[in-house]
Each structure stands twice: as C-alpha cells, then as structure tokens.
Tab-separated table of C-alpha atoms and ligand atoms in Angstrom:
chain	number	residue	atom	x	y	z
Z	268	MET	CA	-1.179	-33.004	-29.857
Z	269	GLY	CA	2.179	-33.351	-31.664
Z	270	THR	CA	2.986	-35.121	-34.902
Z	271	VAL	CA	2.693	-38.893	-35.150
Z	272	ALA	CA	6.499	-39.118	-35.029
Z	273	ASP	CA	6.667	-36.956	-31.866
Z	274	ASN	CA	3.935	-38.963	-30.182
Z	275	LEU	CA	5.656	-42.239	-31.003
Z	276	ALA	CA	8.991	-40.964	-29.702
Z	277	ARG	CA	7.398	-39.793	-26.458
Z	278	ILE	CA	5.579	-43.078	-25.873
Z	279	ARG	CA	8.606	-45.217	-26.753
Z	280	THR	CA	10.768	-43.486	-24.156
Z	281	SER	CA	8.138	-44.309	-21.527
Z	282	LEU	CA	8.098	-48.043	-22.316
Z	283	PRO	CA	10.474	-50.390	-20.493
Z	284	GLU	CA	12.675	-52.633	-22.591
Z	285	GLY	CA	10.856	-55.785	-23.656
Z	286	VAL	CA	7.421	-54.139	-23.928
Z	287	THR	CA	6.123	-54.195	-27.517
Z	288	LEU	CA	4.184	-51.204	-28.793
Z	289	VAL	CA	1.237	-51.984	-31.064
Z	290	ALA	CA	0.234	-48.751	-32.854
Z	291	VAL	CA	-3.556	-48.979	-33.080
Z	292	SER	CA	-4.376	-47.414	-36.440
Z	293	LYS	CA	-8.022	-48.454	-36.900
Z	294	PHE	CA	-10.143	-45.804	-38.662
Z	295	HIS	CA	-7.041	-43.828	-39.670
Z	296	PRO	CA	-6.029	-43.504	-43.329
Z	297	ALA	CA	-3.004	-45.268	-44.803
Z	298	GLU	CA	-1.092	-41.950	-44.864
Z	299	ALA	CA	-1.165	-41.827	-41.052
Z	300	LEU	CA	0.247	-45.352	-40.870
Z	301	GLN	CA	2.927	-44.428	-43.413
Z	302	GLU	CA	3.933	-41.505	-41.182
Z	303	ALA	CA	4.337	-43.888	-38.249
Z	304	TYR	CA	6.188	-46.364	-40.462
Z	305	ASP	CA	8.597	-43.630	-41.540
Z	306	ALA	CA	9.220	-42.959	-37.833
Z	307	GLY	CA	10.251	-46.610	-37.422
Z	308	GLN	CA	6.988	-48.224	-36.301
Z	309	ARG	CA	6.452	-51.726	-37.708
Z	310	VAL	CA	3.642	-53.198	-35.579
Z	311	PHE	CA	0.091	-52.000	-36.265
Z	312	GLY	CA	-3.237	-52.991	-34.722
Z	313	GLU	CA	-6.541	-52.933	-36.581
Z	314	SER	CA	-10.072	-53.916	-35.581
Z	315	ARG	CA	-11.839	-54.541	-38.911
Z	316	PRO	CA	-10.615	-57.344	-41.210
Z	317	GLN	CA	-11.382	-55.738	-44.565
Z	318	GLU	CA	-9.848	-52.421	-43.518
Z	319	MET	CA	-6.728	-54.264	-42.356
Z	320	ALA	CA	-6.513	-56.242	-45.609
Z	321	ALA	CA	-6.796	-53.042	-47.684
Z	322	LYS	CA	-4.020	-51.372	-45.683
Z	323	TYR	CA	-1.894	-54.520	-45.943
Z	324	ARG	CA	-2.110	-54.339	-49.744
Z	325	GLU	CA	-1.243	-50.641	-49.791
Z	326	LEU	CA	1.590	-50.401	-47.257
Z	327	PRO	CA	5.141	-51.839	-46.963
Z	328	LYS	CA	5.351	-55.601	-46.626
Z	329	ASP	CA	7.551	-55.685	-43.523
Z	330	ILE	CA	4.680	-54.448	-41.344
Z	331	GLU	CA	3.372	-56.846	-38.661
Z	332	TRP	CA	-0.426	-56.722	-38.677
Z	333	HIS	CA	-2.247	-57.436	-35.408
Z	334	MET	CA	-6.008	-58.010	-35.236
Z	335	ILE	CA	-7.158	-56.551	-31.929
Z	336	GLY	CA	-10.930	-56.192	-32.364
Z	337	HIS	CA	-13.761	-58.687	-32.049
Z	338	LEU	CA	-13.459	-61.093	-34.984
Z	339	GLN	CA	-16.391	-62.801	-36.677
Z	340	THR	CA	-15.667	-66.289	-37.975
Z	341	ASN	CA	-16.782	-65.440	-41.532
Z	342	LYS	CA	-14.125	-62.663	-41.680
Z	343	VAL	CA	-11.108	-64.775	-40.711
Z	344	LYS	CA	-10.402	-65.616	-44.355
Z	345	TYR	CA	-9.570	-61.965	-45.140
Z	346	LEU	CA	-6.594	-61.914	-42.806
Z	347	ALA	CA	-5.421	-65.538	-42.508
Z	348	PRO	CA	-2.821	-65.220	-45.304
Z	349	PHE	CA	-0.860	-62.394	-43.654
Z	350	VAL	CA	-1.886	-61.570	-40.052
Z	351	SER	CA	0.952	-61.736	-37.482
Z	352	LEU	CA	-1.043	-61.987	-34.269
Z	353	ILE	CA	-4.760	-62.205	-33.443
Z	354	HIS	CA	-5.342	-60.764	-29.942
Z	355	SER	CA	-9.075	-61.360	-29.749
Z	356	VAL	CA	-9.702	-65.122	-29.722
Z	357	ASP	CA	-12.734	-65.396	-27.459
Z	358	SER	CA	-14.449	-68.674	-28.389
Z	359	LEU	CA	-13.598	-72.240	-29.346
Z	360	LYS	CA	-15.501	-71.742	-32.604
Z	361	LEU	CA	-13.289	-68.787	-33.549
Z	362	ALA	CA	-10.123	-70.701	-32.618
Z	363	GLU	CA	-11.268	-73.608	-34.804
Z	364	THR	CA	-12.013	-71.292	-37.723
Z	365	ILE	CA	-8.591	-69.636	-37.488
Z	366	ASP	CA	-7.007	-73.092	-37.360
Z	367	LYS	CA	-8.897	-74.132	-40.495
Z	368	GLU	CA	-8.064	-70.947	-42.438
Z	369	ALA	CA	-4.422	-71.146	-41.322
Z	370	THR	CA	-4.262	-74.693	-42.666
Z	371	LYS	CA	-5.629	-73.507	-46.019
Z	372	ALA	CA	-3.052	-70.701	-46.088
Z	373	GLY	CA	-0.250	-73.131	-45.191
Z	374	ARG	CA	0.537	-71.259	-41.989
Z	375	VAL	CA	0.538	-71.511	-38.224
Z	376	ILE	CA	-1.094	-68.348	-36.856
Z	377	ASP	CA	-0.084	-66.823	-33.523
Z	378	VAL	CA	-3.024	-65.938	-31.290
Z	379	LEU	CA	-3.841	-64.527	-27.878
Z	380	LEU	CA	-6.833	-65.648	-25.830
Z	381	GLN	CA	-8.966	-62.703	-24.764
Z	382	LEU	CA	-10.170	-62.715	-21.182
Z	383	HIS	CA	-13.075	-60.697	-19.845
Z	384	ILE	CA	-11.659	-58.710	-16.925
Z	385	ALA	CA	-13.750	-55.498	-16.967
Z	386	GLN	CA	-16.902	-54.799	-15.032
Z	387	GLU	CA	-18.809	-53.815	-18.167
Z	388	GLU	CA	-21.013	-56.537	-19.603
Z	389	THR	CA	-20.339	-55.543	-23.200
Z	390	LYS	CA	-16.642	-56.371	-23.444
Z	391	PHE	CA	-15.854	-59.631	-25.213
Z	392	GLY	CA	-13.708	-62.398	-23.818
Z	393	TRP	CA	-13.640	-65.612	-21.886
Z	394	ASP	CA	-14.131	-65.973	-18.161
Z	395	ALA	CA	-11.053	-67.656	-16.700
Z	396	ALA	CA	-13.060	-70.694	-15.538
Z	397	GLU	CA	-14.667	-71.171	-18.947
Z	398	LEU	CA	-11.287	-70.940	-20.680
Z	399	GLU	CA	-9.732	-73.362	-18.215
Z	400	HIS	CA	-12.363	-75.931	-19.222
Z	401	PHE	CA	-11.144	-75.879	-22.839
Z	402	LEU	CA	-7.506	-75.966	-21.742
Z	403	GLN	CA	-8.145	-78.927	-19.451
Z	404	ASN	CA	-10.050	-81.000	-22.009
Z	405	GLY	CA	-7.403	-80.349	-24.673
Z	406	GLU	CA	-9.759	-78.901	-27.310
Z	407	LEU	CA	-7.610	-75.793	-27.798
Z	408	SER	CA	-4.247	-77.534	-27.839
Z	409	ALA	CA	-5.590	-79.990	-30.437
Z	410	LEU	CA	-5.572	-77.151	-32.991
Z	411	LYS	CA	-2.179	-77.506	-34.650
Z	412	HIS	CA	-2.362	-74.460	-36.938
Z	413	ILE	CA	-2.716	-71.932	-34.155
Z	414	ARG	CA	-0.011	-71.167	-31.617
Z	415	ILE	CA	-1.282	-69.720	-28.337
Z	416	ARG	CA	1.250	-66.999	-27.497
Z	417	GLY	CA	-0.535	-65.446	-24.563
Z	418	LEU	CA	-3.500	-63.547	-23.164
Z	419	MET	CA	-5.191	-60.223	-23.871
Z	420	GLY	CA	-7.608	-58.147	-21.822
Z	421	MET	CA	-9.248	-54.737	-21.584
Z	422	ALA	CA	-9.821	-53.036	-18.252
Z	423	SER	CA	-12.976	-51.147	-17.297
Z	424	LEU	CA	-13.381	-47.643	-18.683
Z	425	THR	CA	-13.122	-45.784	-15.401
Z	426	ASP	CA	-10.981	-43.131	-13.709
Z	427	ASP	CA	-10.629	-45.446	-10.726
Z	428	ALA	CA	-6.954	-46.407	-11.049
Z	429	ALA	CA	-7.174	-48.972	-8.242
Z	430	GLN	CA	-9.994	-50.748	-10.062
Z	431	VAL	CA	-8.068	-50.787	-13.363
Z	432	SER	CA	-4.838	-51.952	-11.704
Z	433	GLY	CA	-6.753	-54.699	-9.920
Z	434	GLU	CA	-8.181	-55.966	-13.210
Z	435	PHE	CA	-4.740	-56.008	-14.844
Z	436	ARG	CA	-3.338	-57.819	-11.801
Z	437	THR	CA	-6.075	-60.440	-12.116
Z	438	LEU	CA	-5.170	-61.012	-15.763
Z	439	HIS	CA	-1.482	-61.290	-14.912
Z	440	ASN	CA	-2.286	-63.877	-12.249
Z	441	VAL	CA	-4.363	-65.921	-14.709
Z	442	PHE	CA	-1.473	-65.685	-17.181
Z	443	ILE	CA	0.999	-67.053	-14.614
Z	444	THR	CA	-1.392	-69.839	-13.577
Z	445	PHE	CA	-2.302	-70.994	-17.086
Z	446	ARG	CA	1.299	-70.787	-18.244
Z	447	GLY	CA	2.309	-72.995	-15.336
Z	448	LYS	CA	-0.472	-75.542	-15.830
Z	449	TYR	CA	-1.245	-75.680	-19.566
Z	450	LEU	CA	0.619	-73.278	-21.852
Z	451	PRO	CA	4.346	-73.108	-20.991
Z	452	GLN	CA	5.088	-71.456	-24.350
Z	453	MET	CA	3.095	-68.299	-23.531
Z	454	ASP	CA	5.241	-65.150	-23.709
Z	455	VAL	CA	2.792	-62.321	-24.476
Z	456	LEU	CA	0.532	-60.444	-22.078
Z	457	SER	CA	-1.340	-57.802	-24.084
Z	458	MET	CA	-2.942	-55.190	-21.860
Z	459	GLY	CA	-3.062	-51.392	-21.685
Z	460	MET	CA	-4.339	-48.686	-24.038
Z	461	SER	CA	-3.775	-44.905	-24.283
Z	462	GLY	CA	-5.603	-44.175	-21.041
Z	463	ASP	CA	-4.204	-46.920	-18.852
Z	464	TYR	CA	-1.006	-48.393	-20.269
Z	465	PRO	CA	1.322	-47.216	-17.439
Z	466	LEU	CA	-0.886	-49.151	-15.005
Z	467	ALA	CA	-0.795	-52.209	-17.293
Z	468	ILE	CA	3.008	-52.105	-17.488
Z	469	ALA	CA	3.242	-51.856	-13.708
Z	470	GLU	CA	1.147	-55.066	-13.562
Z	471	GLY	CA	3.282	-57.018	-16.023
Z	472	ALA	CA	2.119	-56.205	-19.576
Z	473	THR	CA	4.579	-57.233	-22.303
Z	474	MET	CA	2.540	-55.648	-25.108
Z	475	VAL	CA	0.515	-52.415	-25.119
Z	476	ARG	CA	-2.055	-51.329	-27.720
Z	477	ILE	CA	-2.005	-47.560	-28.150
Z	478	GLY	CA	-4.129	-45.645	-30.651
Z	479	SER	CA	-5.382	-42.162	-29.853
Z	480	SER	CA	-2.184	-41.043	-28.059
Z	481	ILE	CA	-0.324	-41.684	-31.321
Z	482	PHE	CA	-2.810	-40.842	-34.081
Z	483	GLY	CA	-5.289	-38.532	-32.327
Z	484	ALA	CA	-9.033	-39.027	-32.046
Z	485	ARG	CA	-10.715	-41.450	-34.442
Z	486	GLN	CA	-13.419	-40.255	-36.877
Z	487	TYR	CA	-16.090	-42.980	-36.818
B	591	PLP	C1	-9.168	-49.224	-30.106
B	591	PLP	C2	-8.485	-50.209	-29.235
B	591	PLP	C3	-7.296	-49.869	-28.557
B	591	PLP	C4	-6.655	-48.507	-28.595
B	591	PLP	O1	-7.396	-47.569	-27.854
B	591	PLP	P1	-6.818	-46.098	-27.545
B	591	PLP	O2	-7.613	-45.669	-26.365
B	591	PLP	O3	-7.090	-45.287	-28.767
B	591	PLP	O4	-5.378	-46.222	-27.266
B	591	PLP	C5	-6.661	-50.880	-27.824
B	591	PLP	N1	-7.174	-52.119	-27.748
B	591	PLP	C6	-8.310	-52.477	-28.364
B	591	PLP	C7	-8.806	-53.865	-28.231
B	591	PLP	C8	-9.010	-51.527	-29.118
B	591	PLP	O5	-10.142	-51.897	-29.726
C-alpha cells in the first residue's frame, strides 16, 4: 500500500469528472487526515459524531465534513453546527431531529436519505416503499431546515459482482423515480466503497465513499 497521497492520486485518476470523492477517515488519527488534506483532499467522511467533532476542531476549517454512519438522534447536536452533508438519514424521527438542531444552529443542513438495498438484514436504511409513504404524505418536505440532496446506499458484502451491480442499479432507478415524482432538486447519488466503487460508478453514482483504499486498514 502506497502513501495516502499516492493512493488519493491513483483513485482520483480512476474517477470520471463529476464524481465526488469522500475520503472515509473514521478511526484514523488527525495526522492521516492532514496528510490527505495536504494532498488536496477537502471532503472527509466520518461515522461517529464525537470523533468527527474532535477532528473538526483540530483540522483546517475549509474541510467539508460528511456523516456517513448510522446516526442516533441524541448525537445530532454534536455535528449540527458544522456538518456539510449527512448521508445516513434513515427515519422520520432522525430527519425531524436534524431539522430541529439545524434550526437551533441557524442553518439548513443538506442530507441524503439512506435506502436499504443489500441482502443483509443488518444494514440500516429505508425500504423504497416505506420512504415513498413519507414523500407522498409530505412529512419529509415539511421540514424546512433540511434539504434533501439525494440518496445513499450500501451494497451487499459479496464477491458476486452481478449481485452488487444489480443493487446499485435498483438504487439508481429509485433515485430517478423519486426525483421525477417528489424531489426534483436531488443531485447526489452516494454509492460505492473501496471494494465496489467502479461498479457503483458504472451504475450512476455521483459520490463515492472510500476509506481503506486511501488510509489502509482501520484499527478498531
Ligand atoms: C466505512 C464506510 C465506508 C468506507 O469503507 P471502505 O471499505 O473502507 O472504503 C463507506 N461507507 C460507509 C457508510 C461506511 O461506513
């Protein structure tokens, strides 16, 4: 594995224009993020609110912080003042809490709605039908301090490329449908990680979340 700068350069050349790279830095120390920053990276993804807030305080202020992990409602307050994009909105209750904390912070917070597309039971996210219910009845669009920018999903952890591509294609189709019917402003489709991002790009991803291919294995 090369340096963080080498890894970033290699990944960037493989991304088509218009695809945003989120460098997933969870569990890595601030020095690793600084190395990526020095190589030009400005968008970082974290999965734990307090860890993200600590890194926010320590690192340069022009970084865009993305929350990509499952978010508990009682933790939203730690990131509401500064977060750029929350990828993992998976319930009406969480959306309402973000809206409330954004109001307190005097902001409108950009969010993605996370859909469950994998076979595994454990992955978080809405089913498309369940989400459509809240889009139809207007409960999500009533929240004026969140801006729904798009959808996020995680494919199954499998070597079966056809399975993974099929799941990404499903998410892309839901994106097109919901954008047409309810959310014309949507412009972000966040899908693809170190192991599967080329497949995600082939199926229409506009944002990829890449951790271990940039920073190496995480020490939990
Ligand atoms: C950790 C994580 C990633 C990055 O995974 P890698 O396999 O290290 O690239 C992407 N998305 C989410 C939601 C994650 O939790």
